[in-house]
N, C-alpha and C. Protein backbone atom coordinates (compact mmCIF):
# COMPACT_ATOMS: atom_id res chain seq x y z
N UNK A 1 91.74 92.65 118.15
CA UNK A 1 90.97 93.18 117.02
C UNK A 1 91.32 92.41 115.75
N UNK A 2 90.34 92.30 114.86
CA UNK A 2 90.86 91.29 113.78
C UNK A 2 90.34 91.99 112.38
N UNK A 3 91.66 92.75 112.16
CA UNK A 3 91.52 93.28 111.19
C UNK A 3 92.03 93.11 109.57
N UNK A 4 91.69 93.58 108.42
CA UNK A 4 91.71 93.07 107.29
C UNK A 4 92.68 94.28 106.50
N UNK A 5 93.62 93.61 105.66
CA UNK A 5 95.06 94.60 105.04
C UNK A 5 94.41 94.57 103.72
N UNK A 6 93.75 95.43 103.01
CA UNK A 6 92.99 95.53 101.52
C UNK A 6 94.15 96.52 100.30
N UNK A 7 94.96 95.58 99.70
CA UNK A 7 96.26 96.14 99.14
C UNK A 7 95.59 95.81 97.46
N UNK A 8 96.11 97.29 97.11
CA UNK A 8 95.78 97.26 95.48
C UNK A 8 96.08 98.53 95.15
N UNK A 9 96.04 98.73 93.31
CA UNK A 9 96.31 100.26 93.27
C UNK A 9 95.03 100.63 93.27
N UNK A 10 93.69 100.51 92.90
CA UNK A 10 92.40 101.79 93.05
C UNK A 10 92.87 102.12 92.20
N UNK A 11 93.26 102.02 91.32
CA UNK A 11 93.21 102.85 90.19
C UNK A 11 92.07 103.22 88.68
N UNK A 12 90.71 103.64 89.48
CA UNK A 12 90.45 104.12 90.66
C UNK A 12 89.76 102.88 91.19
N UNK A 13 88.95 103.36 92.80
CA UNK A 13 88.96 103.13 93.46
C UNK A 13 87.10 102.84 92.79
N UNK A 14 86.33 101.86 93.00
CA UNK A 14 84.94 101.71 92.40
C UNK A 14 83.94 100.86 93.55
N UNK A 15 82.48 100.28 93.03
CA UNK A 15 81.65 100.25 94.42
C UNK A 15 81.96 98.67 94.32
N UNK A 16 82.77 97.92 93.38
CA UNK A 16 83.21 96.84 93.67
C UNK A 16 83.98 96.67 94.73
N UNK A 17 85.06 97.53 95.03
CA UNK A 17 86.17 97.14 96.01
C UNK A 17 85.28 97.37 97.45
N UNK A 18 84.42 98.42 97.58
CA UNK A 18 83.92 98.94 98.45
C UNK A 18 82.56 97.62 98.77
N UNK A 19 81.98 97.14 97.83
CA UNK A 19 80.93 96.30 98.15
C UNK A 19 81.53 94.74 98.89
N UNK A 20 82.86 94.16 98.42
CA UNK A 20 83.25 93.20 98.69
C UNK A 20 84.15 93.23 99.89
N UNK A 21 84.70 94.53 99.60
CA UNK A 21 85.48 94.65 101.29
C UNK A 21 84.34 94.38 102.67
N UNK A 22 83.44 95.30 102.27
CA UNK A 22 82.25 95.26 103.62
C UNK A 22 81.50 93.48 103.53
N UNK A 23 81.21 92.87 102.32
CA UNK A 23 80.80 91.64 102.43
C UNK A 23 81.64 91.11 103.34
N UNK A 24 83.23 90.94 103.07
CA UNK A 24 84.27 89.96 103.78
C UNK A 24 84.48 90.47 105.02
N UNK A 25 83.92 91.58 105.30
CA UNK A 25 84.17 92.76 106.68
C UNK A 25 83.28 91.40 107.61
N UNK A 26 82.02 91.79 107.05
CA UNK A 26 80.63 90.97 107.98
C UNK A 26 80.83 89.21 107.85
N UNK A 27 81.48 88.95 106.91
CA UNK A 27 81.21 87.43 107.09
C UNK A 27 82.02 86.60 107.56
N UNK A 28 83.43 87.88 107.73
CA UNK A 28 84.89 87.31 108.68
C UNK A 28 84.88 87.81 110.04
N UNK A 29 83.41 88.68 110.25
CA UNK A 29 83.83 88.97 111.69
C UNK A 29 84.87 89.65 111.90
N UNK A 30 85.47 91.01 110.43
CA UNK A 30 86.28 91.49 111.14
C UNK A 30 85.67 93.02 111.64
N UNK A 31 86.91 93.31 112.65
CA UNK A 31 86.48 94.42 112.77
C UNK A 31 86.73 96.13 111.85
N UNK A 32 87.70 95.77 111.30
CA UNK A 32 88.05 97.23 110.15
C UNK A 32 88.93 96.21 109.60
N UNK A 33 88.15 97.26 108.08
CA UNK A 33 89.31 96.97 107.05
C UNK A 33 90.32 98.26 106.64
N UNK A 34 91.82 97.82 106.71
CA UNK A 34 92.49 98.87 105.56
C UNK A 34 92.99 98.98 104.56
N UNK A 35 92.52 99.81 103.91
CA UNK A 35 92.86 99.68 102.63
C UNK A 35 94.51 100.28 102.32
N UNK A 36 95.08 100.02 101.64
CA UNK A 36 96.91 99.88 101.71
C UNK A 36 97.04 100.35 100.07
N UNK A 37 96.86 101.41 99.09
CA UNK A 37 97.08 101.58 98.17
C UNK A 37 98.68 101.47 97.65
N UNK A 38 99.01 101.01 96.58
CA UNK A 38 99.46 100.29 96.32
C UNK A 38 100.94 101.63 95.92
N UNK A 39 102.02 101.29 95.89
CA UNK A 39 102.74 102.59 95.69
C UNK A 39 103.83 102.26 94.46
N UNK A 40 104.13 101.45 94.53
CA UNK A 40 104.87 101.09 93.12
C UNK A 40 104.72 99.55 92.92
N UNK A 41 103.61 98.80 92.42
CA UNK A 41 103.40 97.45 92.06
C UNK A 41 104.33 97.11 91.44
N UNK A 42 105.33 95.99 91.72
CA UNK A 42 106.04 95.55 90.28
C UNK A 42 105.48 94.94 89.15
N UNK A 43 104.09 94.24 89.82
CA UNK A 43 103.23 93.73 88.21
C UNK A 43 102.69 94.32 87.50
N UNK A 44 102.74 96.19 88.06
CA UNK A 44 102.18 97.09 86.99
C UNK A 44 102.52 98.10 86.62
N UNK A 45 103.81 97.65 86.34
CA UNK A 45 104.81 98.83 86.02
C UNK A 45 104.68 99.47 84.42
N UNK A 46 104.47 98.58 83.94
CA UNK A 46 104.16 99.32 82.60
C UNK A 46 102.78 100.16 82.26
N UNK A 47 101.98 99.92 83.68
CA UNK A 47 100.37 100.65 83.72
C UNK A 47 100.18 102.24 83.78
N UNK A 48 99.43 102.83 83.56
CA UNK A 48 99.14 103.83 84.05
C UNK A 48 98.12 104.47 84.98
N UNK A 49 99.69 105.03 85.94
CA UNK A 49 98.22 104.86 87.59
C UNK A 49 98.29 106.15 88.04
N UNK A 50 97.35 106.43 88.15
CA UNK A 50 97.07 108.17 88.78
C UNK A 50 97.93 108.06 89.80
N UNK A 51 98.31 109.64 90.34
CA UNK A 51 99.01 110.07 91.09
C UNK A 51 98.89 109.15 92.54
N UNK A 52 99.77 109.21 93.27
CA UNK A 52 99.31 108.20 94.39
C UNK A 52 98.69 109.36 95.68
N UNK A 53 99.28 110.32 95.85
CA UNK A 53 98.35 111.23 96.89
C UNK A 53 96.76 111.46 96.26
N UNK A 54 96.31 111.39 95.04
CA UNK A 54 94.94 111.46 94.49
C UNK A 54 94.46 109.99 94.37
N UNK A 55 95.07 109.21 94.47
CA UNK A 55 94.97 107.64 94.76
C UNK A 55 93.93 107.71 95.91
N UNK A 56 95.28 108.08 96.96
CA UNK A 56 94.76 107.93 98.61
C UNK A 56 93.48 108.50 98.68
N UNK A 57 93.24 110.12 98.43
CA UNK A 57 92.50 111.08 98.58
C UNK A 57 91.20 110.81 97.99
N UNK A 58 91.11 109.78 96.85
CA UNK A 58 89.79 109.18 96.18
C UNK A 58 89.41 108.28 97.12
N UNK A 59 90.63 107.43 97.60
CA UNK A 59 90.18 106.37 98.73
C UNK A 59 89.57 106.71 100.31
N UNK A 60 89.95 108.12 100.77
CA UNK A 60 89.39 108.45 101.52
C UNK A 60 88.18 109.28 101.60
N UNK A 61 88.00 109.60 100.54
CA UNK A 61 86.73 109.96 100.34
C UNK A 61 85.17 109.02 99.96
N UNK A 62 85.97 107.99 99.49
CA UNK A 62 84.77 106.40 99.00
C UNK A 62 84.58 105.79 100.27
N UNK A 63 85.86 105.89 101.74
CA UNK A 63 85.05 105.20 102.13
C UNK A 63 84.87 106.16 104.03
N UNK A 64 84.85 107.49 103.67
CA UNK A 64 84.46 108.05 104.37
C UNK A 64 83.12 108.21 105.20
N UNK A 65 82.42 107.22 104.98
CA UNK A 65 80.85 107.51 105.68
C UNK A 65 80.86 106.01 106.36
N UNK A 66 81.63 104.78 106.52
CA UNK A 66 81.91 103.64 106.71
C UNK A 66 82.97 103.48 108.14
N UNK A 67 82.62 103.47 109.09
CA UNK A 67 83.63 103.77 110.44
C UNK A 67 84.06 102.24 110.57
N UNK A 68 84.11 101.66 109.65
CA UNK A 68 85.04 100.26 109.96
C UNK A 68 85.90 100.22 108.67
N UNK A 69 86.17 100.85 107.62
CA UNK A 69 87.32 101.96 106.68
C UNK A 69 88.05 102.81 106.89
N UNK A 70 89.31 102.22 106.88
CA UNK A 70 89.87 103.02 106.90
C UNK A 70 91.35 103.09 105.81
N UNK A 71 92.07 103.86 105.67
CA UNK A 71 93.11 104.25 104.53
C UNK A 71 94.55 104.43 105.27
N UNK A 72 95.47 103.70 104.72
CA UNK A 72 96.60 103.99 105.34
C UNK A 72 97.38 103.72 104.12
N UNK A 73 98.78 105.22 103.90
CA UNK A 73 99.56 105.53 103.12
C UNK A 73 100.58 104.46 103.37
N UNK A 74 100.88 103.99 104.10
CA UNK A 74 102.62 102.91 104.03
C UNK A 74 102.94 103.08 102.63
N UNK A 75 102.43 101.88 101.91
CA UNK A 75 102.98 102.05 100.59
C UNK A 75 103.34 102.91 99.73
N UNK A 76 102.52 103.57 99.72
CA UNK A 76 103.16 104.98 98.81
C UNK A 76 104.19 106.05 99.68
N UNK A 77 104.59 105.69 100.69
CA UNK A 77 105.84 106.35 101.60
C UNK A 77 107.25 105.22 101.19
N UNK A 78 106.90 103.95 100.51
CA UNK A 78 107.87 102.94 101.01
C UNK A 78 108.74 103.32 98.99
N UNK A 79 110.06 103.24 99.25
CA UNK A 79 111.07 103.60 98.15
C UNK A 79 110.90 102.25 97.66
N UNK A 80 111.06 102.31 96.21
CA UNK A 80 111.38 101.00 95.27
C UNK A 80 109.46 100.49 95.26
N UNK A 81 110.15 98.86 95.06
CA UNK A 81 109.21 98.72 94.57
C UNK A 81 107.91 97.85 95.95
N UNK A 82 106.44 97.78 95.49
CA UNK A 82 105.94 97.41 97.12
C UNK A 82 105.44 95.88 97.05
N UNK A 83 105.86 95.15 97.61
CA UNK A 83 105.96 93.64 98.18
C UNK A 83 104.67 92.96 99.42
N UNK A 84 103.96 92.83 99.01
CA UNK A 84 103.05 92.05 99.72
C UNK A 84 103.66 91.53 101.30
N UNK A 85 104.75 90.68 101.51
CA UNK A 85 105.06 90.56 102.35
C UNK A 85 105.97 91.07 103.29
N UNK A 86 106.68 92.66 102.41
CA UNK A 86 106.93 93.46 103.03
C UNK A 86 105.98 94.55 103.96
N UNK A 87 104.70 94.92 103.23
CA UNK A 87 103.52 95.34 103.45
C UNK A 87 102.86 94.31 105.05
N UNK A 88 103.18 93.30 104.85
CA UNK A 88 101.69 92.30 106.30
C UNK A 88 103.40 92.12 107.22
N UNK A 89 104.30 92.79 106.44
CA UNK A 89 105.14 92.61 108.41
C UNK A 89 105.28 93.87 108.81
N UNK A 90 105.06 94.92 107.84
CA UNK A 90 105.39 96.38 108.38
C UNK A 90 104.15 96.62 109.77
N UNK A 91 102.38 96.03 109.44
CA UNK A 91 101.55 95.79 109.92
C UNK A 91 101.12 94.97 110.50
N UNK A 92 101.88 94.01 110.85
CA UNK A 92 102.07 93.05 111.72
C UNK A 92 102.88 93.44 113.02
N UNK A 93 103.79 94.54 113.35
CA UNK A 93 104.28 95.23 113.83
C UNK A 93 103.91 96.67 114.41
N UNK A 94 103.07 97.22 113.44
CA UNK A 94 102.19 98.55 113.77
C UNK A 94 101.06 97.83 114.74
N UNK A 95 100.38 96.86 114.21
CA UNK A 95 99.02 96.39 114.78
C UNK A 95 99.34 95.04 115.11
N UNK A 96 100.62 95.03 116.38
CA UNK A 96 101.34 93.83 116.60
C UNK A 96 100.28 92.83 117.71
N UNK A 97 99.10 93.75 118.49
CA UNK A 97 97.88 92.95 119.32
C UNK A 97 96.46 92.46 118.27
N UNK A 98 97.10 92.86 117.29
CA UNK A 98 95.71 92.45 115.92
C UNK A 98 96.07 91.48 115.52
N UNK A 99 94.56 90.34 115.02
CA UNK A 99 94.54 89.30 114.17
C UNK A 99 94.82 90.10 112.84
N UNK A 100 95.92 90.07 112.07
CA UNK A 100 95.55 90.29 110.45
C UNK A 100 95.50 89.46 109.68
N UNK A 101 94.37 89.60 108.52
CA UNK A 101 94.34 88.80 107.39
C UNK A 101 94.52 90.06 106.19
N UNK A 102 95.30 89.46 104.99
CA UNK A 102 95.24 90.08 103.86
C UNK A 102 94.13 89.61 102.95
N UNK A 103 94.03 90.68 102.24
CA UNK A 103 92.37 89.72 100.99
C UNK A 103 93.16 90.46 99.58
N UNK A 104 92.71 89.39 99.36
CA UNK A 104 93.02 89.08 97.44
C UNK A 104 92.07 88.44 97.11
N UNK A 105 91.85 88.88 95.53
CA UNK A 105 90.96 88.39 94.83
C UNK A 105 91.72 86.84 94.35
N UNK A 106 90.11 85.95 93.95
CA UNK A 106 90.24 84.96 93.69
C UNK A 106 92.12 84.20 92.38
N UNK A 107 91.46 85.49 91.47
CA UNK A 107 92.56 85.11 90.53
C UNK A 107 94.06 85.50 91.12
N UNK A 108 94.17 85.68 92.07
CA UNK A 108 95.52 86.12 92.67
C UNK A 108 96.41 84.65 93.02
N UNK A 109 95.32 83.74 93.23
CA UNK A 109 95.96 82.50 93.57
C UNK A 109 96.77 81.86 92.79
N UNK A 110 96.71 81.73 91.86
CA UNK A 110 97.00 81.00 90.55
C UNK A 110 98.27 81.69 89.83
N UNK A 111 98.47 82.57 91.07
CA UNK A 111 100.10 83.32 90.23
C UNK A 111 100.48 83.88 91.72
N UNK A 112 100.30 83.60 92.64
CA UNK A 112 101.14 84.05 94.14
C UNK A 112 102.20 83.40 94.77
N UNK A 113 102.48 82.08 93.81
CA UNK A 113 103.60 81.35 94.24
C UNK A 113 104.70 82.06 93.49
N UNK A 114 104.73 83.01 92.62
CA UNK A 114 105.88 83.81 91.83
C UNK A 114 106.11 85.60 92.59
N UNK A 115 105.13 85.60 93.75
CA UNK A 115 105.23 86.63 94.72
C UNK A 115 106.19 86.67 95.19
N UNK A 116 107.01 87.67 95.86
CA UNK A 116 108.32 88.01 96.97
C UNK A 116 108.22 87.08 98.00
N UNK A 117 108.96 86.35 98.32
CA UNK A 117 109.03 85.20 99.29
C UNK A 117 107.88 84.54 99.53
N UNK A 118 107.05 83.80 98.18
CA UNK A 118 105.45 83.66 98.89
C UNK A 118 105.62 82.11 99.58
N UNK A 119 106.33 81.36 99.94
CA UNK A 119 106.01 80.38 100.87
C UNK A 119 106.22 80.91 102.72
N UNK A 120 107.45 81.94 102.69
CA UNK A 120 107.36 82.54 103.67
C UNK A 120 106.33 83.61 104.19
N UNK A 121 105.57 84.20 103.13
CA UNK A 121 104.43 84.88 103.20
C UNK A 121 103.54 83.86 103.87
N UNK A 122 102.71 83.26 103.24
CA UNK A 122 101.71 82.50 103.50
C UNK A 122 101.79 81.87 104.39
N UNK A 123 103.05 81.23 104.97
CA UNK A 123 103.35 80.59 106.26
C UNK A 123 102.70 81.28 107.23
N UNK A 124 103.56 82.76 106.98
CA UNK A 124 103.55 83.97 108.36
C UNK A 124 102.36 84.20 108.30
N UNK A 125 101.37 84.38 107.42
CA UNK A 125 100.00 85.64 107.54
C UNK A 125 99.16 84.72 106.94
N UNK A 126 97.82 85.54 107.04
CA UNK A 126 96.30 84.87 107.08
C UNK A 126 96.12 85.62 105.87
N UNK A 127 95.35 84.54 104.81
CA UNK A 127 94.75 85.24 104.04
C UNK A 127 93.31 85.10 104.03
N UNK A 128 92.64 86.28 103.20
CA UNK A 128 91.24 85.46 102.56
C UNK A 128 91.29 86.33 101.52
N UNK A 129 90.18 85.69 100.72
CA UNK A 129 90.44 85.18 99.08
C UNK A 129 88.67 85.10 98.69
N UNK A 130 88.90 86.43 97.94
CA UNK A 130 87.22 86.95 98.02
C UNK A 130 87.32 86.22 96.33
N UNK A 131 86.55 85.22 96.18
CA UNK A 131 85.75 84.03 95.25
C UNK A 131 84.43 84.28 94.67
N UNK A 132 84.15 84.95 93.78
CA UNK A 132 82.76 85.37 93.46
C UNK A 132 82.00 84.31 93.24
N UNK A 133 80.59 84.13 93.79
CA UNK A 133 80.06 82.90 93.92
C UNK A 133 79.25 82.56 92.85
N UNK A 134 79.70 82.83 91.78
CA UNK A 134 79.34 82.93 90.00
C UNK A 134 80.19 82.24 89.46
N UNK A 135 82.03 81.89 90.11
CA UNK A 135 83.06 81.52 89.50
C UNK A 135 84.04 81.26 90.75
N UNK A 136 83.82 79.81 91.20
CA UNK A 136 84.50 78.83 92.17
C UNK A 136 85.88 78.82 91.35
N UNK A 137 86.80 78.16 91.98
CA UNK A 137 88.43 78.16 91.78
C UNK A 137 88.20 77.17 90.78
N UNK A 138 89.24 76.80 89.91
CA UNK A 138 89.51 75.31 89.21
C UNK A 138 90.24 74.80 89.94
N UNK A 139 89.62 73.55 90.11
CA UNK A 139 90.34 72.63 91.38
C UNK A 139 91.63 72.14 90.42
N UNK A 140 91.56 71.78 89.14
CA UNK A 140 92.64 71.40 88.46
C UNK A 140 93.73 72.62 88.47
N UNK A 141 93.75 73.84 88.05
CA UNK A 141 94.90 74.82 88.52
C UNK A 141 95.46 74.98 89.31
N UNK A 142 94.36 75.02 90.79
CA UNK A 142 94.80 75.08 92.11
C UNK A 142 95.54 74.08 92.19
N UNK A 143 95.20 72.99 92.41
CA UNK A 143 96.48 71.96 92.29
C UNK A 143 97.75 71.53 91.81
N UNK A 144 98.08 72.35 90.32
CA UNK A 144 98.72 72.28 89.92
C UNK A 144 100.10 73.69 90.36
N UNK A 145 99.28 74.63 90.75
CA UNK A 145 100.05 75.50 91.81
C UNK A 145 101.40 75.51 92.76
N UNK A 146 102.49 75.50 91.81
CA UNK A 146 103.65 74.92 92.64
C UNK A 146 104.26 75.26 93.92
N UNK A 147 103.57 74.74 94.59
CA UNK A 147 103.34 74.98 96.48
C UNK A 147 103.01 73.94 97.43
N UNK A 148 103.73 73.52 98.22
CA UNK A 148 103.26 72.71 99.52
C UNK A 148 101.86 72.29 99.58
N UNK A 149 101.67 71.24 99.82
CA UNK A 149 99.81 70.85 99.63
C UNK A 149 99.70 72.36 101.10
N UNK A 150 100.66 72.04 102.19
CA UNK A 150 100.22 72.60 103.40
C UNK A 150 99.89 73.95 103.28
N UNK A 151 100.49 74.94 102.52
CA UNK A 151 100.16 75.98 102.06
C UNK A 151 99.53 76.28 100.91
N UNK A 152 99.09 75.49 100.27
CA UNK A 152 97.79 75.78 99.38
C UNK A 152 96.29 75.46 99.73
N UNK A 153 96.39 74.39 101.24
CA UNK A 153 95.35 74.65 102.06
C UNK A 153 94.76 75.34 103.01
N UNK A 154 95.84 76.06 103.10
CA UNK A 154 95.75 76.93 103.91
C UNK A 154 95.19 78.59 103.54
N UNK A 155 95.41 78.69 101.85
CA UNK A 155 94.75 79.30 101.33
C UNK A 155 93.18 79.10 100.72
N UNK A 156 93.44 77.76 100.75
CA UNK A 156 92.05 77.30 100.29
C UNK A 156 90.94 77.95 101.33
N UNK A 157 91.59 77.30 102.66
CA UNK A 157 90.75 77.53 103.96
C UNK A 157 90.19 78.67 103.90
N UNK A 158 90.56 80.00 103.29
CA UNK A 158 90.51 81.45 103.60
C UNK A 158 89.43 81.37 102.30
N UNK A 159 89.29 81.60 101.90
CA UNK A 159 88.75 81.62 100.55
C UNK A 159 86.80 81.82 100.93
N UNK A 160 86.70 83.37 100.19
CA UNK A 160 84.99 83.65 100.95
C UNK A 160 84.28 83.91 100.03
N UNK A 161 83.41 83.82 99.44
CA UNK A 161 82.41 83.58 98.60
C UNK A 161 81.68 85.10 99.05
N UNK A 162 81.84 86.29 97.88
CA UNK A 162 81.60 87.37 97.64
C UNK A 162 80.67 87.57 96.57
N UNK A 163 79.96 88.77 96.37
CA UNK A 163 78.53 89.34 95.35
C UNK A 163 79.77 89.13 94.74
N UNK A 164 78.24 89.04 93.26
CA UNK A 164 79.35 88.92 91.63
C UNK A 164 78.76 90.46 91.45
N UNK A 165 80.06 91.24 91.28
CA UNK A 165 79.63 92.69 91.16
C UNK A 165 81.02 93.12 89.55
N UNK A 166 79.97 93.11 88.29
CA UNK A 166 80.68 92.95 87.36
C UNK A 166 81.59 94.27 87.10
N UNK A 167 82.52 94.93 88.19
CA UNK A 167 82.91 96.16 87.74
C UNK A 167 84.36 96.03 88.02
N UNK A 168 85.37 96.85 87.35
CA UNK A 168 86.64 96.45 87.92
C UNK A 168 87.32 98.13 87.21
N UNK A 169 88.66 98.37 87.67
CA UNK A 169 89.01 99.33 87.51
C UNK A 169 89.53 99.50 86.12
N UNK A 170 89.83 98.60 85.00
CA UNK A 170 89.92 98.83 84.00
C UNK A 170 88.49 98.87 82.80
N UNK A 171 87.29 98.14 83.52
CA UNK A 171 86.33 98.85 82.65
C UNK A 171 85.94 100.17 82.77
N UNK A 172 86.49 100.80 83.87
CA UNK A 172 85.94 101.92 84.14
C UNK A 172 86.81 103.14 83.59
N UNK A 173 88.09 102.32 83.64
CA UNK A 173 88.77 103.50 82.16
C UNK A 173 88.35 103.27 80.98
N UNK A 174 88.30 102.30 80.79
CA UNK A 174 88.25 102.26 79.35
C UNK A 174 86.60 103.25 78.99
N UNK A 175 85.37 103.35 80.00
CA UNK A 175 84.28 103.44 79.80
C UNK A 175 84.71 105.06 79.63
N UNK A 176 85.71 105.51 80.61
CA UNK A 176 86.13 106.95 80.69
C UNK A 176 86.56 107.51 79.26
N UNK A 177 87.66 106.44 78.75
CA UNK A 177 87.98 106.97 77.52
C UNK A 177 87.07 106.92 76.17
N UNK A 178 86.25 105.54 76.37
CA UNK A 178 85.19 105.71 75.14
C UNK A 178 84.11 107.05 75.46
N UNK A 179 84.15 108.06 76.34
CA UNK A 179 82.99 108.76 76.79
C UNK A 179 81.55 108.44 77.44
N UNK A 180 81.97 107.30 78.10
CA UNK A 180 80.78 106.43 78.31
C UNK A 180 80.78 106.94 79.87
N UNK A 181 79.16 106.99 80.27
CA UNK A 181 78.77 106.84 81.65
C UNK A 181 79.66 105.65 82.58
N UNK A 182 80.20 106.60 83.71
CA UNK A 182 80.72 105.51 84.72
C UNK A 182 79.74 105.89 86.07
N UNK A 183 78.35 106.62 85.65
CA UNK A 183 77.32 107.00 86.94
C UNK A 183 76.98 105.36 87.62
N UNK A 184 77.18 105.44 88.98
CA UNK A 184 76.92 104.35 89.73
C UNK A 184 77.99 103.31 89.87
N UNK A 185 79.41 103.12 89.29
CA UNK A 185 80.20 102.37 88.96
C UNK A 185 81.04 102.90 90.41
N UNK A 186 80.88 103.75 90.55
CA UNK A 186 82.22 104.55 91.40
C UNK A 186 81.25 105.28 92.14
N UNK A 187 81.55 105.50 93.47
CA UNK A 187 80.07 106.68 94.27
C UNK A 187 80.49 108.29 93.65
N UNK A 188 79.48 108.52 93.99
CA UNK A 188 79.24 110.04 93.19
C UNK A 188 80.68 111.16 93.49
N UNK A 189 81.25 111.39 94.54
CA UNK A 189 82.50 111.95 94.83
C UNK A 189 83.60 111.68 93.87
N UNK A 190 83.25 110.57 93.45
CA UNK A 190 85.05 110.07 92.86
C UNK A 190 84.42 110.23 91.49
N UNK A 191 83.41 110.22 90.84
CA UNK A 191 82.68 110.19 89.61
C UNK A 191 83.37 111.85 89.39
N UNK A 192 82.29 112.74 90.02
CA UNK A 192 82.86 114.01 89.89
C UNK A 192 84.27 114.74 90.11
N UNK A 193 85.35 113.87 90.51
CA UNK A 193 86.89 114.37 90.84
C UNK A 193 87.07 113.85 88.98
N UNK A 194 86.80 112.74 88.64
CA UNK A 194 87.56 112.29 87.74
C UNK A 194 87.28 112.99 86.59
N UNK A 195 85.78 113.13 86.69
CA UNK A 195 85.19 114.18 85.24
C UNK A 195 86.53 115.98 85.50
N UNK A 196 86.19 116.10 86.23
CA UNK A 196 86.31 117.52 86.51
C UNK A 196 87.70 117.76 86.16
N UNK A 197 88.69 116.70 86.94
CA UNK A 197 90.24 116.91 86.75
C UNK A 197 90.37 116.08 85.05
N UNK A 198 89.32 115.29 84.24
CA UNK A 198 90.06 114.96 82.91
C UNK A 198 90.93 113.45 83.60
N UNK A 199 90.51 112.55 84.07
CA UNK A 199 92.08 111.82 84.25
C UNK A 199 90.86 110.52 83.81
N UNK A 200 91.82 109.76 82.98
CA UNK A 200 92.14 108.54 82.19
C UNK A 200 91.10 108.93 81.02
N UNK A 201 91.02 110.39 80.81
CA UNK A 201 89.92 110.45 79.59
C UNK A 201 91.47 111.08 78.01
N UNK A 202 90.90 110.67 76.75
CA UNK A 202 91.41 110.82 76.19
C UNK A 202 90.57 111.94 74.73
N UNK A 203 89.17 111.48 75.09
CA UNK A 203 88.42 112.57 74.61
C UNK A 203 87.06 112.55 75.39
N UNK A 204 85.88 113.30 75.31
CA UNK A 204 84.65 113.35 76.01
C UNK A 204 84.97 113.17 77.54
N UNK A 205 83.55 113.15 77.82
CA UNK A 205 83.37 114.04 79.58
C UNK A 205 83.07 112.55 80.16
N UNK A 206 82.65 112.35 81.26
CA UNK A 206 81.75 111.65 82.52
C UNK A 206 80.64 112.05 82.57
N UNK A 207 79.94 111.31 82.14
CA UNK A 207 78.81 112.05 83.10
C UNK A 207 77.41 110.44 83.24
């Protein structure tokens, strides 16, 4: 089975992550993706991230009607802080007869050589590297990327050309806190948890 490790916080969870996961689902031939919410990022420690059981619980509800989605807690069970390549061996081991690939967004490249062991990462595991086809890599950065030509081609290789879907989880707070419509940004379930419970609003509603 060749399945896909989709690691991030969702904070929240919007029809971007959900539109590009299923693009890279169909065009990698895999068979399920999981999504791996993120449980203590060290690059976003100074952020503010909703609870992680309402994390999960948004995530299983966005991609509940999708039988090649699915949600798995590891991370938010794992103490300290959560490591990418601690994450693709815990699941490399659970789903030890599976092809896995991890997916990261394009801009992830250009700062993954300062990741938890990332030459031993990238050695061990498959990535792909969802590239919005609005905004190709800079071949001059990539190169300059302090990494093995052998492992920066190897990321290159992975690299899939995804919808330009202009939404991301910090416009959608910020749209929360100016009182602005986030209708259609997020599917209707997670629209109505966020209005209802008040979370990342600082004044006005959702709607």
């Amino acid at each position: 089975m060749r399945t896909g490790i989709y690691g991030g916080t969702f904070n929240p969870i919007h029809i971007g992550h959900l539109i590009i996961a299923d693009d890279i689902r169909i065009q990698c031939g895999l068979d399920r993706i999981i999504f791996v919410p993120s449980g203590n990022p060290p690059h976003k420690k100074d952020q503010f991230i909703i609870d992680q059981s309402i994390r999960y619980d948004l995530i299983r509800q966005a991609i509940s009607d999708n039988p090649h989605f699915m949600v798995d807690d590891h991370e938010l069970n794992t103490k300290g802080y959560s490591y990418t390549i601690d994450t693709m061996s815990f699941f490399s081991i659970k789903y030890k007869d599976d092809d896995l690939f991890f997916i990261i967004g394009a801009d992830c490249l250009y700062e993954i050589h300062v990741w938890k062991d990332a030459e031993s990462m990238i050695s061990r595991f498959n990535f792909l590297v969802a590239q919005r086809r609005n905004n190709p890599i800079d071949e001059e950065s990539f190169k300059a990327i302090p990494l093995p030509n052998n492992l920066k081609n190897k990321l290159k290789q992975g690299i899939v050309n995804t919808p330009v879907i202009d939404v991301s989880a910090t416009k959608i707070r910020d749209r929360i806190r100016q009182g602005k419509s986030i209708r259609y940004l997020v599917p209707e379930s997670i629209r109505n948890y966020l209005e209802e419970n008040n979370l990342f609003q600082n004044n006005g509603g959702v709607s």
